[in-house]
Each structure stands twice: as C-alpha cells, then as structure tokens.
Tab-separated table of C-alpha atoms and ligand atoms in Angstrom:
chain	number	residue	atom	x	y	z
B	7	MET	CA	-90.249	179.065	-52.843
B	8	HIS	CA	-92.581	177.059	-50.701
B	9	GLY	CA	-91.878	173.994	-52.906
B	10	ASP	CA	-88.279	173.886	-51.312
B	11	ILE	CA	-89.326	173.499	-47.891
B	12	GLU	CA	-89.281	170.031	-46.078
B	13	LYS	CA	-91.088	171.245	-43.078
B	14	VAL	CA	-92.118	174.193	-41.053
B	15	LEU	CA	-90.361	173.899	-37.709
B	16	ILE	CA	-91.790	176.992	-35.960
B	17	GLY	CA	-95.057	178.454	-37.422
B	18	ARG	CA	-95.612	182.267	-37.529
B	19	ASP	CA	-98.285	182.058	-34.658
B	20	ARG	CA	-95.933	180.856	-32.359
B	21	ILE	CA	-93.105	183.124	-33.531
B	22	ALA	CA	-95.379	186.032	-32.622
B	23	GLU	CA	-96.384	184.856	-29.359
B	24	ARG	CA	-92.981	184.187	-28.163
B	25	VAL	CA	-91.633	187.605	-29.589
B	26	ALA	CA	-94.265	189.200	-27.562
B	27	GLU	CA	-93.128	187.441	-24.398
B	28	LEU	CA	-89.648	188.411	-25.067
B	29	ALA	CA	-90.672	191.919	-25.722
B	30	ALA	CA	-92.094	192.033	-22.175
B	31	GLU	CA	-89.072	190.512	-20.686
B	32	VAL	CA	-86.910	193.047	-22.352
B	33	ALA	CA	-88.983	196.107	-21.602
B	34	ARG	CA	-89.042	195.184	-17.891
B	35	ASP	CA	-85.375	194.468	-17.688
B	36	LEU	CA	-84.868	197.867	-19.590
B	37	ARG	CA	-87.150	199.761	-17.391
B	38	HIS	CA	-85.414	198.487	-14.277
B	39	ALA	CA	-81.945	199.385	-15.518
B	40	LEU	CA	-82.984	202.754	-16.458
B	41	ALA	CA	-85.056	203.583	-13.503
B	42	PRO	CA	-83.314	206.389	-11.505
B	43	ALA	CA	-82.210	205.727	-7.870
B	44	ALA	CA	-85.358	206.564	-5.592
B	45	SER	CA	-83.377	209.277	-4.083
B	46	SER	CA	-82.243	210.993	-7.294
B	47	ALA	CA	-83.546	214.341	-8.432
B	48	ALA	CA	-84.496	212.816	-11.637
B	49	ALA	CA	-87.025	210.358	-9.863
B	50	ALA	CA	-89.753	212.201	-11.308
B	51	ALA	CA	-88.726	211.735	-14.986
B	52	PRO	CA	-90.443	208.933	-16.856
B	53	ALA	CA	-88.138	205.594	-16.653
B	54	ASP	CA	-88.018	205.534	-20.394
B	55	ASP	CA	-87.419	209.072	-21.310
B	56	HIS	CA	-83.563	209.083	-21.350
B	57	GLY	CA	-82.633	208.151	-24.961
B	58	ARG	CA	-80.178	205.658	-23.504
B	59	VAL	CA	-81.471	202.438	-25.107
B	60	VAL	CA	-79.894	201.433	-28.424
B	61	PHE	CA	-80.955	198.310	-30.210
B	62	ILE	CA	-78.330	196.771	-32.671
B	63	PRO	CA	-79.821	194.198	-35.009
B	64	VAL	CA	-76.973	192.057	-36.684
B	65	MET	CA	-77.768	192.342	-40.308
B	66	THR	CA	-79.141	190.790	-42.283
B	67	GLY	CA	-80.752	187.851	-40.324
B	68	ALA	CA	-82.010	189.837	-37.588
B	69	LEU	CA	-84.006	192.233	-39.684
B	70	ILE	CA	-87.352	190.801	-39.308
B	71	PHE	CA	-87.051	189.728	-35.407
B	72	ALA	CA	-85.859	192.971	-34.565
B	73	ALA	CA	-88.473	194.785	-36.544
B	74	ASP	CA	-91.238	192.801	-34.592
B	75	LEU	CA	-89.495	192.999	-31.235
B	76	ILE	CA	-88.882	196.784	-31.022
B	77	ARG	CA	-92.404	197.567	-32.224
B	78	GLN	CA	-93.585	195.989	-28.977
B	79	LEU	CA	-91.525	198.079	-26.869
B	80	PRO	CA	-92.995	200.982	-25.397
B	81	LEU	CA	-89.643	202.523	-24.620
B	82	LYS	CA	-87.764	205.409	-26.202
B	83	LEU	CA	-84.973	203.817	-28.130
B	84	SER	CA	-82.714	204.375	-30.935
B	85	LEU	CA	-81.689	201.778	-33.749
B	86	GLU	CA	-78.186	201.140	-35.081
B	87	LEU	CA	-77.066	198.488	-37.500
B	88	VAL	CA	-74.276	196.282	-37.727
B	89	ALA	CA	-73.538	193.878	-40.513
B	90	VAL	CA	-71.659	190.674	-40.177
B	91	SER	CA	-71.098	187.886	-42.656
B	92	SER	CA	-70.289	184.391	-41.951
B	93	TYR	CA	-72.071	182.330	-44.518
B	94	PRO	CA	-71.231	183.540	-47.887
B	95	GLY	CA	-72.999	181.970	-50.702
B	96	ARG	CA	-74.316	178.351	-50.948
B	97	THR	CA	-73.006	176.975	-47.666
B	98	VAL	CA	-74.624	175.935	-44.246
B	99	GLU	CA	-71.210	176.106	-42.367
B	100	SER	CA	-69.968	179.120	-40.683
B	101	LYS	CA	-66.849	180.405	-42.356
B	102	GLY	CA	-66.090	182.580	-39.092
B	103	ALA	CA	-67.642	185.663	-38.318
B	104	GLN	CA	-66.424	188.895	-40.107
B	105	LEU	CA	-67.618	192.497	-39.572
B	106	ALA	CA	-69.030	194.059	-42.620
B	107	SER	CA	-69.714	197.572	-41.645
B	108	GLU	CA	-68.743	200.114	-39.146
B	109	LEU	CA	-69.718	199.658	-35.561
B	110	PRO	CA	-72.045	202.397	-34.176
B	111	ARG	CA	-69.755	205.015	-32.571
B	112	ASP	CA	-71.814	206.760	-29.660
B	113	LEU	CA	-72.220	203.701	-27.121
B	114	ALA	CA	-70.757	205.115	-24.166
B	115	GLY	CA	-73.289	205.154	-21.110
B	116	LYS	CA	-75.832	203.460	-23.204
B	117	HIS	CA	-78.039	200.354	-22.601
B	118	VAL	CA	-77.442	198.230	-25.719
B	119	VAL	CA	-79.383	195.373	-26.940
B	120	VAL	CA	-77.814	193.242	-29.591
B	121	VAL	CA	-80.357	191.324	-31.556
B	122	ASP	CA	-79.598	188.333	-33.661
B	123	ASP	CA	-81.679	185.641	-35.638
B	124	ILE	CA	-79.882	182.630	-34.273
B	125	LEU	CA	-76.863	181.706	-32.092
B	126	ASP	CA	-75.118	178.830	-33.623
B	127	SER	CA	-71.288	178.590	-33.012
B	128	GLY	CA	-71.482	181.790	-31.047
B	129	ARG	CA	-68.832	183.484	-33.047
B	130	THR	CA	-70.865	186.358	-34.363
B	131	LEU	CA	-72.344	187.361	-30.945
B	132	ALA	CA	-69.098	186.966	-29.144
B	133	MET	CA	-67.302	189.286	-31.591
B	134	VAL	CA	-70.167	191.851	-31.762
B	135	VAL	CA	-70.511	192.074	-28.120
B	136	GLY	CA	-66.643	192.115	-27.593
B	137	LEU	CA	-66.346	195.272	-29.941
B	138	ILE	CA	-69.369	197.090	-28.257
B	139	ARG	CA	-67.877	196.604	-24.718
B	140	GLU	CA	-65.014	198.345	-25.947
B	141	ARG	CA	-67.101	201.285	-26.450
B	142	GLY	CA	-67.995	201.795	-22.988
B	143	PRO	CA	-71.654	200.923	-22.803
B	144	ALA	CA	-73.652	200.999	-19.440
B	145	SER	CA	-74.862	197.571	-20.219
B	146	VAL	CA	-75.169	195.053	-23.075
B	147	ARG	CA	-77.724	192.489	-23.392
B	148	THR	CA	-78.328	189.915	-26.037
B	149	ALA	CA	-81.453	188.679	-27.697
B	150	VAL	CA	-81.657	185.784	-30.240
B	151	LEU	CA	-84.817	184.351	-31.754
B	152	LEU	CA	-83.222	180.754	-32.010
B	153	ASP	CA	-80.141	178.962	-30.259
B	154	LYS	CA	-78.663	176.011	-31.507
B	155	LYS	CA	-77.068	175.249	-28.236
B	156	SER	CA	-75.351	171.884	-29.375
B	157	ARG	CA	-73.191	173.688	-31.904
B	158	ARG	CA	-71.514	176.244	-29.618
B	159	VAL	CA	-68.042	177.147	-30.147
B	160	ALA	CA	-67.435	180.468	-28.429
B	161	GLN	CA	-68.175	181.049	-24.726
B	162	VAL	CA	-71.380	182.847	-25.198
B	163	GLN	CA	-74.987	182.692	-24.349
B	164	ALA	CA	-77.960	185.173	-24.979
B	165	ASP	CA	-79.856	186.905	-22.272
B	166	TYR	CA	-83.092	186.292	-24.267
B	167	VAL	CA	-83.821	183.209	-26.453
B	168	GLY	CA	-86.965	182.510	-28.335
B	169	PHE	CA	-86.685	178.961	-28.921
B	170	ASP	CA	-83.906	176.146	-28.572
B	171	ILE	CA	-83.766	174.272	-31.811
B	172	PRO	CA	-81.942	171.208	-32.766
B	173	ASP	CA	-78.950	171.243	-35.072
B	174	ALA	CA	-80.725	171.782	-38.621
B	175	PHE	CA	-80.183	174.541	-41.020
B	176	VAL	CA	-83.181	176.685	-41.018
B	177	VAL	CA	-84.585	179.407	-43.045
B	178	GLY	CA	-87.390	182.149	-42.986
B	179	TYR	CA	-88.236	185.043	-40.644
B	180	GLY	CA	-85.143	186.706	-41.622
B	181	LEU	CA	-82.782	183.567	-41.845
B	182	ASP	CA	-81.493	182.891	-45.424
B	183	TYR	CA	-79.815	180.087	-47.482
B	184	ASP	CA	-77.726	181.902	-50.088
B	185	GLY	CA	-79.482	184.980	-49.739
B	186	HIS	CA	-82.968	183.701	-50.222
B	187	TYR	CA	-85.906	182.688	-48.178
B	188	ARG	CA	-85.690	185.442	-45.518
B	189	ASN	CA	-89.348	186.491	-46.579
B	190	LEU	CA	-90.987	183.281	-45.380
B	191	PRO	CA	-93.015	183.917	-42.285
B	192	ASP	CA	-92.344	180.596	-40.553
B	193	ILE	CA	-89.146	178.974	-39.752
B	194	ALA	CA	-88.561	176.047	-41.912
B	195	VAL	CA	-86.345	173.419	-42.920
B	196	LEU	CA	-85.323	173.262	-46.480
B	197	ARG	CA	-85.298	170.323	-48.650
B	198	ALA	CA	-81.729	168.303	-48.855
B	199	ASP	CA	-81.530	168.648	-52.402
B	200	VAL	CA	-82.255	172.280	-52.314
B	201	VAL	CA	-79.399	172.626	-49.884
B	202	ASN	CA	-77.077	170.592	-51.861
B	203	GLY	CA	-77.796	172.541	-54.947
B	204	THR	CA	-79.590	169.776	-56.852
B	205	GLY	CA	-83.046	171.297	-56.580
B	206	ALA	CA	-84.749	173.399	-59.209
X	28	IMP	P1	-72.567	181.882	-35.573
X	28	IMP	O1	-71.499	183.013	-35.576
X	28	IMP	O2	-72.046	180.378	-35.830
X	28	IMP	O3	-73.325	181.836	-34.050
X	28	IMP	O4	-73.662	182.133	-36.373
X	28	IMP	C1	-74.493	183.077	-36.193
X	28	IMP	C2	-74.956	183.626	-37.725
X	28	IMP	O5	-75.019	182.624	-38.799
X	28	IMP	C3	-76.487	184.039	-37.658
X	28	IMP	O6	-76.526	185.383	-37.603
X	28	IMP	C4	-77.037	183.662	-38.891
X	28	IMP	O7	-77.121	184.638	-39.969
X	28	IMP	C5	-76.268	182.642	-39.647
X	28	IMP	N1	-76.606	181.150	-39.266
X	28	IMP	C6	-76.529	180.263	-38.424
X	28	IMP	N2	-77.235	179.122	-38.420
X	28	IMP	C7	-78.178	179.401	-39.372
X	28	IMP	C8	-79.151	178.685	-40.161
X	28	IMP	O8	-79.623	177.461	-39.606
X	28	IMP	N3	-79.856	179.230	-41.074
X	28	IMP	C9	-79.456	180.406	-41.398
X	28	IMP	N4	-78.493	181.076	-41.090
X	28	IMP	C10	-77.762	180.570	-39.883
X	29	MG	MG1	-76.453	186.606	-39.042
C-alpha cells in the first residue's frame, strides 16, 4: 500500500489538529442553535440535552472523518448514515452522485450536520442537502475535511472545511481509489502509474 503513494499531502498530525478545531467550531455553533431563549421555561435544561442533533456522514468516504469529529463533540447526538456512489471502480472522474441507501426519515425539527470527506464537483453534497431539507429539519450544516474549490460544478459550499486542496486525486483517511487506501492515516497522492492501472 505505502509503495503506491507518491507523496503525503496532509499528515495525520495536521489532520488531527484541524479536526479538533473543526469540532470546537461545530460544538459552539450547535450549542448556540440549541440554546433555549432566555425567557423560556426550559432555560434551566442543559443546552445539549434535547436529542435534536443528528450527524449524517456520507458513506463510505466520511467514515473516518466523522468518527474522529463526533468523538470530540461533548453533545448529545445521534448518527444516521447515507450512502452515495459517484466514483464506481477505477476512475478518478465523478460519474454523478447517486443515492445508494435510504435517507434517514425522522429529521423534522432536528439540527442536522452532513459530514463528507471531500467537496469536489459539489454534486454529492448538493443532492444530499436538498433531500434532507425536504424532511423539514430545524437546520442543516455541512462539514467536509477537504475542499477542491477549483472543481466546483454545483452551487454549494460547506459551512466547515478542514483544508482547501489543489486539483489532485487523493486517498487516505477514508478516501479511496477503487475501494482501497481508506485505511491510510494520512491524506496522500497516488503514483500516476497506480491510478492509470499499470502499477503492481
Ligand atoms: P462531488 O460529488 O464531485 O463533490 O464528489 C464528492 C465525492 O467524490 C466525495 O464524497 C468522495 O467520495 C469522492 N471524491 C471526490 N474527490 C475525490 C478524491 O480526490 N479522492 C477520493 N474520492 C474523491
Ligand atoms: Mg463520498
């Protein structure tokens, strides 16, 4: 696996640092969203004790980012998964986002945070957020670890972005090429011959 890598773009320590910063931002914003109005009778209740926060990682790429992010959030939250497929097999070009699972049902009145590994053309996040909005949540936020802004097609931007990266196909920390390399702890660029299918 490591022999297939051309270079590490973002190392595990930097990822961990940035995920902690993002978690602090997300926690602060959610606490604010959940805080009852000062005059409300519920004002005495802890701000996060409502069970109204739902995290929705987009499978499979967001698995590791979401796992690290939510474990740094001292909030009561639930986890629902949504699966989207856009890069079938040996390709580095999106074939368009397709929902590959049911959408979580019970989102009315909830504060939803959609988590994805990378924002590329934006089709995935635009589609998922659009479908979630139809379910009447109280709010929808989006968190991505990586953003390739130069490749945007859909009108979408994330509320929380870990790193802006150049237009390169990357793997690791949940991101795959042809289903592999998700377990690499760093974000890395593969050797060109591996991506072209001529590597070992
Ligand atoms: P979008 O719909 O074009 O924004 O693509 C988003 C999805 O494509 C992400 O959820 C990833 O699963 C996948 N993706 C986009 N760029 C990369 C990459 O560089 N490496 C691995 N997967 C990628
Ligand atoms: Mg994905």
